[in-house]
């Protein structure tokens, strides 16, 4: 007994292989892009001005593993596309967009390795503190640069894949220059946003410290006031 519609996929094995590669490539990009965006939002919403909890770190580490898995699938399907093009559609190997996208994925991968070995250990040590508490300005800039590379390097390949008008029309150097300009812009925007959030969180932190000091002072004065009332 044959399974309905299976013949539609088996009739052209080359087309079926290309579609399978495309599906895996698209899904892995969707998961990686969504996960990276969510991690950036978590950092902004919960880590910058609030105390980091162990549960939040667990969520962050789990999401990072999902993103790493999606990046591995992107490499597998990407290499699969190169082999497919070489054997069945060699003309596409001359598309400059392909090499720009490859260069960006290499940078994204290197940044992922850096995050895993440098950023995540620092985050794990920040439990009980806010993200940039007890962290130097240089370390903060490294955090922002890594986040900017991650955001720009996930969105740009998706854009390159979506805009077919760029195929064989724009050289790889121009595409990479545009990418670097976007990266600088994202870095500057993130730096400004974090500076604003840090300044906005200072009054709240100072109020909390003042309230805590007042509570301690009242606690010290209350026994003395009671003793004075009793003696009178």
N, CA, C and O of each residue as an XYZ file, in Angstrom:
928
protein
N       0.845     -1.192      0.000
C       0.000      0.000      0.000
C       0.885      1.250      0.000
O       1.718      1.435      0.887
N       0.693      2.083     -0.988
C       1.521      3.277     -1.109
C       0.951      4.422     -0.282
O      -0.261      4.538     -0.102
N       1.835      5.246      0.207
C       1.434      6.413      0.986
C       1.050      7.527      0.006
O       1.801      7.812     -0.926
N      -0.106      8.155      0.207
C      -0.561      9.187     -0.734
C       0.447     10.329     -0.872
O       1.041     10.786      0.105
N       0.616     10.771     -2.109
C       1.417     11.943     -2.460
C       2.921     11.741     -2.302
O       3.697     12.661     -2.565
N       3.344     10.551     -1.878
C       4.792     10.322     -1.765
C       5.456     10.415     -3.130
O       6.591     10.875     -3.249
N       4.728      9.967     -4.173
C       5.284     10.007     -5.525
C       5.629     11.423     -5.969
O       6.511     11.622     -6.804
N       4.924     12.411     -5.403
C       5.211     13.801     -5.755
C       6.623     14.191     -5.336
O       7.259     15.025     -5.980
N       7.112     13.581     -4.251
C       8.439     13.902     -3.748
C       9.507     13.006     -4.370
O      10.655     13.423     -4.522
N       9.134     11.778     -4.729
C      10.109     10.832     -5.261
C      10.290     10.950     -6.763
O      11.242     10.403     -7.320
N       9.389     11.657     -7.423
C       9.460     11.757     -8.884
C      10.735     12.462     -9.337
O      11.303     12.117    -10.373
N      11.179     13.434     -8.574
C      12.401     14.183     -8.911
C      13.297     14.217     -7.671
O      13.168     15.122     -6.847
N      14.210     13.235     -7.524
C      15.065     13.175     -6.322
C      15.922     14.426     -6.124
O      16.151     14.836     -4.986
N      16.394     15.033     -7.196
C      17.229     16.235     -7.085
C      16.425     17.384     -6.494
O      16.898     18.098     -5.609
N      15.201     17.556     -6.992
C      14.321     18.597     -6.462
C      13.955     18.301     -5.011
O      13.893     19.215     -4.189
N      13.711     17.022     -4.690
C      13.371     16.644     -3.316
C      14.526     16.954     -2.366
O      14.308     17.416     -1.245
N      15.756     16.698     -2.819
C      16.929     16.989     -1.988
C      17.071     18.490     -1.765
O      17.345     18.931     -0.649
N      16.887     19.269     -2.815
C      17.000     20.719     -2.671
C      15.942     21.268     -1.723
O      16.228     22.135     -0.896
N      14.716     20.759     -1.846
C      13.643     21.221     -0.976
C      13.890     20.824      0.479
O      13.571     21.586      1.392
N      14.458     19.632      0.697
C      14.774     19.193      2.061
C      15.852     20.094      2.669
O      15.766     20.487      3.832
N      16.868     20.412      1.860
C      17.915     21.320      2.339
C      17.344     22.699      2.637
O      17.689     23.316      3.646
N      16.475     23.179      1.762
C      15.874     24.507      1.959
C      15.019     24.530      3.220
O      15.065     25.489      3.990
N      14.236     23.469      3.429
C      13.380     23.408      4.612
C      14.221     23.420      5.893
O      13.939     24.180      6.820
N      15.252     22.576      5.938
C      16.118     22.536      7.120
C      16.839     23.848      7.346
O      17.013     24.278      8.486
N      17.263     24.493      6.257
C      17.958     25.778      6.350
C      17.031     26.853      6.897
O      17.413     27.615      7.786
N      15.824     26.916      6.374
C      14.863     27.934      6.813
C      14.463     27.738      8.271
O      14.398     28.698      9.039
N      14.195     26.492      8.646
C      13.767     26.216     10.022
C      14.875     26.543     11.009
O      14.613     27.128     12.059
N      16.111     26.174     10.687
C      17.227     26.449     11.601
C      17.466     27.946     11.738
O      17.784     28.425     12.827
N      17.315     28.686     10.647
C      17.442     30.143     10.735
C      16.316     30.740     11.567
O      16.542     31.661     12.352
N      15.108     30.221     11.398
C      13.973     30.736     12.172
C      14.186     30.509     13.665
O      13.936     31.403     14.473
N      14.648     29.314     14.032
C      14.885     29.004     15.443
C      16.037     29.840     15.990
O      15.934     30.409     17.077
N      17.134     29.914     15.238
C      18.288     30.675     15.700
C      17.996     32.155     15.819
O      18.374     32.788     16.805
N      17.322     32.716     14.814
C      16.988     34.137     14.838
C      16.030     34.461     15.978
O      16.212     35.441     16.700
N      15.006     33.621     16.130
C      14.057     33.844     17.222
C      14.699     33.701     18.585
O      14.424     34.486     19.493
N      15.565     32.689     18.735
C      16.245     32.484     20.017
C      17.196     33.619     20.355
O      17.239     34.078     21.496
N      17.956     34.072     19.369
C      18.900     35.168     19.613
C      18.167     36.453     19.965
O      18.594     37.196     20.849
N      17.065     36.714     19.274
C      16.266     37.910     19.578
C      15.689     37.827     20.987
O      15.682     38.817     21.719
N      15.209     36.653     21.363
C      14.639     36.473     22.701
C      15.692     36.669     23.786
O      15.408     37.271     24.821
N      16.898     36.170     23.561
C      17.968     36.352     24.548
C      18.322     37.828     24.708
O      18.562     38.296     25.821
N      18.353     38.553     23.603
C      18.633     39.995     23.700
C      17.544     40.702     24.500
O      17.842     41.581     25.309
N      16.292     40.327     24.280
C      15.187     40.943     25.020
C      15.233     40.569     26.502
O      14.922     41.395     27.360
N      15.620     39.326     26.805
C      15.759     38.907     28.203
C      16.842     39.730     28.895
O      16.673     40.167     30.033
N      17.969     39.936     28.186
C      19.050     40.735     28.755
C      18.573     42.148     29.088
O      18.854     42.677     30.163
N      17.843     42.746     28.143
C      17.382     44.120     28.345
C      16.319     44.208     29.429
O      16.320     45.139     30.235
N      15.415     43.239     29.446
C      14.270     43.321     30.356
C      14.622     42.922     31.786
O      14.163     43.556     32.736
N      15.431     41.881     31.945
C      15.620     41.316     33.279
C      17.034     41.467     33.842
O      17.206     41.490     35.061
N      18.053     41.570     32.975
C      19.421     41.493     33.460
C      20.070     42.850     33.696
O      20.968     42.965     34.530
N      19.635     43.876     32.977
C      20.335     45.164     33.042
C      20.102     45.867     34.367
O      21.053     46.287     35.025
N      18.830     45.999     34.765
C      18.510     46.777     35.968
C      18.032     45.928     37.134
O      17.838     46.451     38.232
N      17.838     44.635     36.925
C      17.360     43.757     37.994
C      18.445     42.759     38.396
O      19.413     42.540     37.669
N      18.259     42.167     39.558
C      19.176     41.131     40.019
C      18.957     39.851     39.215
O      17.821     39.430     38.997
N      20.044     39.247     38.783
C      19.959     38.021     37.986
C      19.741     36.831     38.907
O      20.436     36.682     39.912
N      18.776     35.984     38.566
C      18.484     34.792     39.362
C      19.031     33.543     38.665
O      19.316     33.558     37.468
N      19.166     32.488     39.421
C      19.666     31.230     38.852
C      18.688     30.656     37.831
O      19.113     30.036     36.856
N      17.384     30.853     38.038
C      16.390     30.369     37.075
C      16.531     31.089     35.734
O      16.421     30.466     34.678
N      16.771     32.388     35.776
C      16.963     33.144     34.545
C      18.217     32.688     33.812
O      18.223     32.595     32.584
N      19.269     32.405     34.556
C      20.505     31.907     33.943
C      20.265     30.546     33.299
O      20.783     30.277     32.215
N      19.481     29.678     33.955
C      19.168     28.364     33.387
C      18.427     28.516     32.055
O      18.722     27.810     31.090
N      17.471     29.435     32.010
C      16.736     29.694     30.769
C      17.692     30.209     29.691
O      17.630     29.783     28.538
N      18.562     31.118     30.079
C      19.527     31.696     29.142
C      20.459     30.620     28.587
O      20.710     30.582     27.383
N      20.968     29.756     29.444
C      21.872     28.691     28.997
C      21.158     27.696     28.087
O      21.722     27.233     27.096
N      19.908     27.371     28.433
C      19.141     26.425     27.609
C      18.893     27.011     26.224
O      19.074     26.328     25.216
N      18.476     28.279     26.174
C      18.232     28.930     24.880
C      19.515     29.006     24.064
O      19.478     28.868     22.841
N      20.645     29.225     24.722
C      21.931     29.286     24.019
C      22.258     27.940     23.363
O      22.797     27.899     22.257
N      21.933     26.855     24.041
C      22.170     25.528     23.462
C      21.291     25.293     22.242
O      21.738     24.707     21.256
N      20.035     25.750     22.303
C      19.132     25.618     21.155
C      19.681     26.399     19.962
O      19.663     25.916     18.830
N      20.166     27.602     20.227
C      20.733     28.427     19.159
C      21.968     27.753     18.558
O      22.151     27.767     17.340
N      22.807     27.170     19.400
C      24.001     26.470     18.914
C      23.618     25.297     18.012
O      24.253     25.063     16.983
N      22.582     24.565     18.402
C      22.112     23.442     17.579
C      21.600     23.925     16.228
O      21.862     23.300     15.201
N      20.874     25.032     16.229
C      20.362     25.583     14.970
C      21.517     26.036     14.077
O      21.448     25.907     12.855
N      22.572     26.564     14.686
C      23.737     26.998     13.908
C      24.442     25.800     13.276
O      24.935     25.888     12.151
N      24.489     24.696     13.990
C      25.081     23.472     13.433
C      24.287     22.998     12.220
O      24.865     22.612     11.204
N      22.958     23.030     12.333
C      22.103     22.624     11.208
C      22.295     23.572     10.024
O      22.283     23.136      8.873
N      22.471     24.865     10.302
C      22.724     25.829      9.224
C      24.003     25.462      8.469
O      24.038     25.528      7.241
N      25.042     25.079      9.194
C      26.286     24.679      8.545
C      26.093     23.407      7.715
O      26.587     23.308      6.592
N      25.378     22.449      8.276
C      25.158     21.176      7.556
C      24.377     21.414      6.274
O      24.768     20.943      5.206
N      23.270     22.149      6.382
C      22.453     22.399      5.194
C      23.174     23.338      4.218
O      23.034     23.201      3.003
N      23.947     24.294      4.759
C      24.692     25.191      3.874
C      25.724     24.444      3.047
O      25.848     24.676      1.844
N      26.467     23.546      3.691
C      27.436     22.720      2.949
C      26.699     21.818      1.970
O      27.175     21.568      0.863
N      25.530     21.333      2.386
C      24.710     20.532      1.482
C      24.316     21.310      0.238
O      24.320     20.758     -0.863
N      23.978     22.578      0.396
C      23.652     23.426     -0.753
C      24.849     23.573     -1.688
O      24.697     23.507     -2.908
N      26.046     23.774     -1.117
C      27.244     23.918     -1.951
C      27.487     22.654     -2.772
O      27.811     22.730     -3.957
N      27.330     21.493     -2.137
C      27.509     20.219     -2.858
C      26.435     20.066     -3.935
O      26.711     19.616     -5.047
N      25.218     20.446     -3.586
C      24.108     20.360     -4.538
C      24.354     21.272     -5.736
O      24.168     20.863     -6.882
N      24.770     22.499     -5.469
C      25.040     23.427     -6.568
C      26.182     22.933     -7.439
O      26.121     23.033     -8.664
N      27.217     22.405     -6.813
C      28.380     21.930     -7.562
C      28.009     20.807     -8.528
O      28.527     20.737     -9.642
N      27.109     19.935     -8.090
C      26.751     18.774     -8.901
C      25.590     19.035     -9.867
O      25.548     18.452    -10.950
N      24.653     19.902     -9.484
C      23.432     20.023    -10.285
C      23.139     21.434    -10.790
O      22.366     21.597    -11.734
N      23.733     22.442    -10.189
C      23.427     23.816    -10.606
C      24.653     24.698    -10.365
O      24.596     25.620     -9.551
N      25.763     24.429    -11.063
C      27.024     25.130    -10.796
C      26.958     26.641    -11.031
O      27.794     27.377    -10.508
N      25.992     27.110    -11.799
C      25.879     28.550    -12.050
C      25.683     29.329    -10.752
O      26.180     30.446    -10.612
N      24.961     28.742     -9.810
C      24.661     29.438     -8.553
C      25.894     29.632     -7.680
O      25.887     30.464     -6.773
N      26.947     28.873     -7.946
C      28.191     29.057     -7.191
C      28.858     30.390     -7.523
O      29.752     30.830     -6.800
N      28.433     31.030     -8.601
C      28.975     32.318     -8.970
C      28.212     33.493     -8.397
O      28.524     34.643     -8.708
N      27.215     33.227     -7.564
C      26.422     34.294     -6.953
C      27.215     34.932     -5.808
O      27.504     34.256     -4.821
N      27.575     36.218     -5.916
C      28.368     36.870     -4.849
C      27.664     36.851     -3.489
O      28.315     36.833     -2.444
N      26.348     36.855     -3.515
C      25.583     36.844     -2.269
C      25.902     35.610     -1.442
O      25.873     35.657     -0.212
N      26.204     34.515     -2.108
C      26.527     33.270     -1.418
C      27.767     33.428     -0.545
O      27.803     32.926      0.579
N      28.776     34.118     -1.050
C      30.036     34.260     -0.326
C      29.927     35.304      0.781
O      30.585     35.187      1.815
N      29.097     36.321      0.566
C      28.851     37.287      1.637
C      28.146     36.611      2.800
O      28.494     36.820      3.962
N      27.155     35.804      2.474
C      26.413     35.082      3.514
C      27.329     34.114      4.251
O      27.254     33.996      5.474
N      28.185     33.428      3.521
C      29.126     32.486      4.139
C      30.060     33.206      5.112
O      30.318     32.708      6.208
N      30.569     34.376      4.716
C      31.477     35.137      5.580
C      30.785     35.572      6.866
O      31.383     35.536      7.941
N      29.523     35.981      6.751
C      28.776     36.424      7.932
C      28.510     35.250      8.870
O      28.577     35.404     10.089
N      28.208     34.080      8.310
C      27.968     32.894      9.145
C      29.248     32.480      9.867
O      29.192     32.012     11.005
N      30.394     32.645      9.221
C      31.663     32.348      9.884
C      31.844     33.259     11.096
O      32.210     32.798     12.177
N      31.585     34.555     10.910
C      31.704     35.498     12.026
C      30.692     35.181     13.120
O      31.012     35.260     14.306
N      29.477     34.823     12.726
C      28.444     34.451     13.694
C      28.878     33.240     14.512
O      28.653     33.187     15.721
N      29.497     32.274     13.856
C      29.971     31.066     14.539
C      31.087     31.394     15.526
O      31.079     30.917     16.661
N      32.050     32.214     15.089
C      33.145     32.613     15.979
C      32.612     33.381     17.183
O      33.086     33.205     18.305
N      31.629     34.228     16.939
C      31.016     34.970     18.041
C      30.291     34.019     19.000
O      30.306     34.225     20.213
N      29.666     32.991     18.455
C      29.002     31.994     19.296
C      29.995     31.262     20.185
O      29.709     31.004     21.355
N      31.162     30.925     19.638
C      32.213     30.275     20.432
C      32.684     31.222     21.541
O      32.899     30.801     22.677
N      32.842     32.510     21.197
C      33.267     33.500     22.182
C      32.233     33.635     23.301
O      32.589     33.704     24.477
N      30.961     33.672     22.932
C      29.893     33.777     23.934
C      29.926     32.576     24.875
O      29.797     32.721     26.090
N      30.102     31.391     24.297
C      30.091     30.163     25.103
C      31.251     30.124     26.092
O      31.075     29.694     27.232
N      32.434     30.569     25.669
C      33.625     30.438     26.514
C      33.912     31.666     27.373
O      34.608     31.553     28.382
N      33.399     32.829     27.002
C      33.724     34.061     27.726
C      32.508     34.727     28.372
O      32.546     35.091     29.548
N      31.435     34.885     27.605
C      30.271     35.637     28.100
C      29.463     34.833     29.111
O      29.148     35.329     30.193
N      29.128     33.599     28.763
C      28.294     32.792     29.662
C      28.939     32.555     31.029
O      28.231     32.629     32.034
N      30.251     32.274     31.122
C      30.844     32.134     32.463
C      30.716     33.406     33.303
O      30.507     33.328     34.514
N      30.840     34.568     32.672
C      30.677     35.821     33.416
C      29.239     35.977     33.881
O      28.988     36.394     35.011
N      28.291     35.640     33.005
C      26.873     35.719     33.387
C      26.571     34.811     34.572
O      25.838     35.195     35.483
N      27.135     33.613     34.559
C      26.896     32.676     35.660
C      27.425     33.225     36.992
O      26.887     32.909     38.053
N      28.479     34.046     36.931
C      29.025     34.636     38.153
C      28.236     35.846     38.623
O      28.437     36.326     39.739
N      27.329     36.348     37.770
C      26.575     37.554     38.097
C      25.267     37.266     38.830
O      24.478     38.181     39.068
N      25.031     36.014     39.186
C      23.801     35.675     39.912
C      23.769     36.452     41.232
O      24.714     36.418     42.020
N      22.654     37.150     41.445
C      22.523     37.989     42.624
C      22.885     39.438     42.371
O      22.642     40.300     43.215
N      23.474     39.715     41.196
C      23.807     41.077     40.798
C      23.099     41.401     39.483
O      22.592     40.504     38.810
N      23.066     42.676     39.119
C      22.585     43.041     37.789
C      23.684     42.733     36.776
O      24.807     42.398     37.154
N      23.360     42.847     35.495
C      24.264     42.403     34.443
C      25.628     43.080     34.496
O      26.658     42.415     34.384
N      25.640     44.415     34.669
C      26.892     45.163     34.602
C      27.411     45.593     35.969
O      28.342     46.393     36.061
N      26.812     45.065     37.025
C      27.292     45.374     38.369
C      28.642     44.690     38.604
O      28.803     43.498     38.341
N      29.605     45.466     39.102
C      30.964     44.966     39.374
C      31.687     44.517     38.103
O      32.591     43.683     38.154
N      31.276     45.084     36.955
C      31.919     44.774     35.676
C      32.521     46.057     35.107
O      31.892     47.115     35.148
N      33.732     45.962     34.581
C      34.416     47.146     34.069
C      33.755     47.652     32.789
O      32.975     46.946     32.149
N      34.085     48.884     32.436
C      33.537     49.489     31.219
C      33.971     48.723     29.982
O      33.185     48.557     29.049
N      35.216     48.252     29.962
C      35.706     47.484     28.813
C      34.934     46.178     28.653
O      34.598     45.782     27.537
N      34.656     45.513     29.769
C      33.875     44.286     29.709
C      32.461     44.562     29.208
O      31.893     43.766     28.461
N      31.898     45.691     29.623
C      30.558     46.057     29.162
C      30.547     46.272     27.649
O      29.616     45.851     26.962
N      31.596     46.935     27.134
C      31.689     47.160     25.700
C      31.825     45.841     24.939
O      31.289     45.693     23.840
N      32.545     44.886     25.530
C      32.675     43.566     24.909
C      31.316     42.878     24.861
O      30.971     42.265     23.850
N      30.537     42.970     25.943
C      29.187     42.415     25.964
C      28.350     43.008     24.836
O      27.693     42.285     24.088
N      28.386     44.336     24.726
C      27.566     45.018     23.722
C      28.012     44.645     22.310
O      27.176     44.416     21.436
N      29.317     44.585     22.085
C      29.845     44.232     20.765
C      29.414     42.821     20.369
O      29.014     42.588     19.228
N      29.494     41.886     21.307
C      29.086     40.511     21.026
C      27.595     40.426     20.715
O      27.187     39.705     19.805
N      26.776     41.170     21.478
C      25.333     41.185     21.227
C      25.023     41.807     19.876
O      24.126     41.345     19.171
N      25.766     42.863     19.503
C      25.552     43.509     18.204
C      25.915     42.573     17.055
O      25.200     42.503     16.055
N      27.029     41.854     17.202
C      27.428     40.888     16.176
C      26.368     39.798     16.037
O      26.018     39.404     14.924
N      25.866     39.318     17.160
C      24.855     38.271     17.135
C      23.591     38.741     16.411
O      23.095     38.062     15.513
N      23.077     39.901     16.807
C      21.834     40.397     16.207
C      22.000     40.665     14.718
O      21.179     40.233     13.909
N      23.063     41.380     14.357
C      23.271     41.737     12.950
C      23.540     40.514     12.094
O      23.081     40.436     10.954
N      24.287     39.556     12.641
C      24.688     38.383     11.862
C      23.573     37.355     11.729
O      23.667     36.467     10.882
N      22.529     37.447     12.530
C      21.366     36.583     12.329
C      20.390     37.189     11.326
O      19.843     36.485     10.477
N      20.177     38.492     11.428
C      19.189     39.124     10.553
C      19.699     39.326      9.125
O      18.928     39.202      8.174
N      20.984     39.634      8.964
C      21.500     39.921      7.627
C      21.423     38.726      6.673
O      20.967     38.902      5.544
N      21.848     37.508      7.071
C      21.703     36.385      6.147
C      20.246     36.097      5.761
O      19.962     35.700      4.631
N      19.331     36.301      6.709
C      17.917     36.114      6.385
C      17.486     37.125      5.333
O      16.760     36.789      4.396
N      17.941     38.373      5.496
C      17.614     39.408      4.507
C      18.232     39.079      3.145
O      17.585     39.254      2.112
N      19.472     38.608      3.141
C      20.119     38.246      1.884
C      19.372     37.119      1.178
O      19.248     37.109     -0.047
N      18.879     36.172      1.972
C      18.124     35.079      1.367
C      16.768     35.517      0.841
O      16.258     34.952     -0.126
N      16.188     36.519      1.477
C      14.840     36.960      1.099
C      14.844     37.834     -0.149
O      13.920     37.764     -0.960
N      15.891     38.666     -0.311
C      15.912     39.628     -1.417
C      16.625     39.022     -2.630
O      17.838     39.152     -2.792
N      15.839     38.363     -3.466
C      16.412     37.722     -4.654
C      16.901     38.744     -5.676
O      17.636     38.398     -6.600
N      16.488     40.019     -5.511
C      16.945     41.059     -6.440
C      18.460     41.253     -6.393
O      19.059     41.785     -7.327
N      19.069     40.811     -5.289
C      20.517     40.982     -5.127
C      21.325     39.908     -5.853
O      22.539     40.044     -6.000
N      20.667     38.846     -6.305
C      21.365     37.737     -6.935
C      22.131     38.194     -8.181
O      21.546     38.740     -9.116
N      23.454     37.961     -8.177
C      24.333     38.241     -9.316
C      24.363     39.734     -9.696
O      24.889     40.092    -10.750
N      23.808     40.591     -8.851
C      23.751     42.018     -9.179
C      24.705     42.843     -8.311
O      25.258     43.838     -8.779
N      24.903     42.440     -7.053
C      25.739     43.189     -6.121
C      26.908     42.301     -5.706
O      26.713     41.141     -5.344
N      28.120     42.844     -5.759
C      29.296     42.038     -5.429
C      29.391     41.808     -3.920
O      28.785     42.533     -3.131
N      30.151     40.798     -3.537
C      30.254     40.392     -2.130
C      30.882     41.482     -1.275
O      30.496     41.650     -0.118
N      31.841     42.227     -1.818
C      32.508     43.275     -1.042
C      31.511     44.362     -0.645
O      31.521     44.832      0.493
N      30.658     44.756     -1.573
C      29.641     45.773     -1.274
C      28.669     45.275     -0.218
O      28.289     46.023      0.683
N      28.268     44.018     -0.325
C      27.352     43.445      0.661
C      27.988     43.408      2.046
O      27.333     43.708      3.044
N      29.258     43.041      2.102
C      29.946     42.967      3.396
C      30.189     44.354      3.978
O      30.131     44.531      5.195
N      30.459     45.335      3.127
C      30.597     46.706      3.617
C      29.276     47.196      4.225
O      29.262     47.841      5.273
N      28.182     46.880      3.551
C      26.864     47.249      4.085
C      26.609     46.565      5.426
O      26.071     47.166      6.356
N      27.005     45.303      5.500
C      26.860     44.560      6.752
C      27.666     45.207      7.878
O      27.169     45.347      8.995
N      28.897     45.600      7.590
C      29.738     46.230      8.614
C      29.155     47.572      9.063
O      29.220     47.913     10.244
N      28.589     48.329      8.128
C      27.938     49.588      8.492
C      26.740     49.328      9.415
O      26.535     50.045     10.394
N      25.960     48.306      9.093
C      24.829     47.928      9.949
C      25.322     47.507     11.328
O      24.717     47.850     12.344
N      26.424     46.762     11.358
C      26.982     46.289     12.624
C      27.404     47.461     13.504
O      27.127     47.471     14.703
N      28.072     48.442     12.913
C      28.486     49.629     13.671
C      27.262     50.380     14.180
O      27.244     50.836     15.323
N      26.232     50.511     13.332
C      25.019     51.197     13.746
C      24.301     50.486     14.882
O      23.813     51.124     15.815
N      24.239     49.155     14.798
C      23.587     48.379     15.859
C      24.376     48.486     17.157
O      23.789     48.606     18.232
N      25.701     48.443     17.066
C      26.546     48.583     18.253
C      26.314     49.943     18.924
O      26.163     50.021     20.143
N      26.286     51.011     18.120
C      26.070     52.354     18.666
C      24.687     52.463     19.309
O      24.539     53.038     20.388
N      23.663     51.898     18.628
C      22.298     51.968     19.165
C      22.184     51.194     20.477
O      21.548     51.663     21.421
N      22.798     50.010     20.538
C      22.756     49.216     21.764
C      23.473     49.925     22.907
O      23.015     49.901     24.050
N      24.605     50.558     22.585
C      25.367     51.270     23.607
C      24.552     52.420     24.186
O      24.535     52.624     25.400
N      23.879     53.170     23.319
C      23.040     54.274     23.773
C      21.871     53.769     24.610
O      21.544     54.343     25.650
N      21.238     52.680     24.142
C      20.089     52.140     24.864
C      20.485     51.640     26.248
O      19.787     51.908     27.226
N      21.592     50.921     26.338
C      22.037     50.411     27.631
C      22.460     51.534     28.567
O      22.221     51.466     29.773
N      23.089     52.567     28.012
C      23.467     53.719     28.838
C      22.218     54.382     29.423
O      22.204     54.779     30.589
N      21.177     54.497     28.607
C      19.917     55.081     29.086
C      19.291     54.207     30.172
O      18.836     54.714     31.198
N      19.270     52.886     29.942
C      18.672     51.978     30.928
C      19.446     51.995     32.244
O      18.855     51.932     33.322
N      20.766     52.080     32.145
C      21.580     52.116     33.363
C      21.342     53.412     34.135
O      21.251     53.396     35.362
N      21.241     54.532     33.419
C      20.956     55.799     34.094
C      19.570     55.800     34.714
O      19.363     56.338     35.802
N      18.615     55.187     34.005
C      17.245     55.144     34.521
C      17.136     54.258     35.749
O      16.270     54.475     36.598
N      18.015     53.253     35.850
C      17.944     52.332     36.990
C      18.630     52.891     38.231
O      18.414     52.389     39.334
N      19.461     53.931     38.063
C      20.186     54.487     39.218
C      19.263     55.092     40.273
O      19.456     54.809     41.456
N      18.256     55.922     39.908
C      17.366     56.461     40.947
C      16.647     55.389     41.741
O      16.486     55.510     42.955
N      16.212     54.330     41.052
C      15.524     53.246     41.756
C      16.465     52.549     42.727
O      16.080     52.207     43.846
N      17.714     52.339     42.286
C      18.684     51.673     43.159
C      19.018     52.552     44.361
O      19.137     52.068     45.487
N      19.167     53.864     44.099
C      19.473     54.773     45.202
C      18.319     54.851     46.190
O      18.538     54.929     47.399
N      17.076     54.830     45.674
C      15.909     54.857     46.557
C      15.844     53.609     47.421
O      15.491     53.666     48.598
N      16.197     52.465     46.806
C      16.181     51.211     47.559
C      17.228     51.229     48.664
O      16.975     50.778     49.781
N      18.423     51.763     48.338
C      19.484     51.849     49.349
C      19.071     52.785     50.470
O      19.290     52.495     51.646
N      18.462     53.929     50.093
C      18.031     54.900     51.094
C      16.953     54.317     52.004
O      16.971     54.526     53.217
N      16.001     53.573     51.396
C      14.937     52.953     52.184
C      15.507     51.904     53.133
O      15.065     51.778     54.275
N      16.496     51.150     52.645
C      17.117     50.126     53.483
C      17.860     50.762     54.650
O      17.805     50.257     55.772
N      18.567     51.887     54.388
C      19.298     52.587     55.437
C      18.339     53.170     56.471
O      18.602     53.132     57.673
N      17.216     53.713     55.981
C      16.212     54.278     56.890
C      15.620     53.204     57.781
O      15.402     53.433     58.971
N      15.357     52.035     57.215
C      14.804     50.919     57.987
C      15.768     50.487     59.084
O      15.361     50.220     60.215
N      17.062     50.422     58.733
C      18.061     50.043     59.739
C      18.140     51.093     60.837
O      18.248     50.757     62.016
N      18.085     52.379     60.447
C      18.172     53.462     61.424
C      16.978     53.434     62.362
O      17.135     53.612     63.570
N      15.777     53.211     61.816
C      14.570     53.124     62.643
C      14.664     51.945     63.595
O      14.255     52.025     64.753
N      15.222     50.830     63.075
C      15.372     49.645     63.916
C      16.306     49.889     65.085
O      16.089     49.350     66.171
N      17.344     50.696     64.882
C      18.283     51.007     65.963
C      17.687     51.992     66.973
O      17.925     51.887     68.176
N      16.903     52.957     66.459
C      16.356     53.991     67.333
C      15.157     53.518     68.152
O      14.905     54.027     69.244
N      14.425     52.549     67.623
C      13.197     52.109     68.297
C      13.465     51.577     69.702
O      12.754     51.977     70.624
N      14.452     50.693     69.925
C      14.705     50.213     71.307
C      15.090     51.351     72.245
O      14.687     51.357     73.408
N      15.882     52.335     71.739
C      16.262     53.465     72.582
C      15.050     54.307     72.962
O      14.936     54.766     74.098
N      14.146     54.507     72.007
C      12.939     55.293     72.287
C      12.067     54.587     73.310
O      11.502     55.236     74.190
N      11.948     53.256     73.209
C      11.147     52.497     74.149
C      11.763     52.550     75.548
O      11.054     52.690     76.545
N      13.093     52.437     75.608
C      13.773     52.478     76.906
C      13.604     53.841     77.548
O      13.416     53.937     78.761
N      13.668     54.897     76.747
C      13.490     56.244     77.267
C      12.082     56.445     77.788
O      11.887     57.078     78.825
N      11.098     55.910     77.078
C       9.688     56.051     77.523
C       9.454     55.290     78.816
O       8.717     55.757     79.684
N      10.067     54.134     78.956
C       9.881     53.344     80.166
C      10.500     54.033     81.360
O       9.924     54.063     82.448
N      11.708     54.601     81.139
C      12.408     55.278     82.269
C      11.657     56.521     82.732
O      11.737     56.904     83.899
N      10.924     57.150     81.807
C      10.147     58.328     82.179
C       8.837     57.925     82.870
O       8.050     58.789     83.255
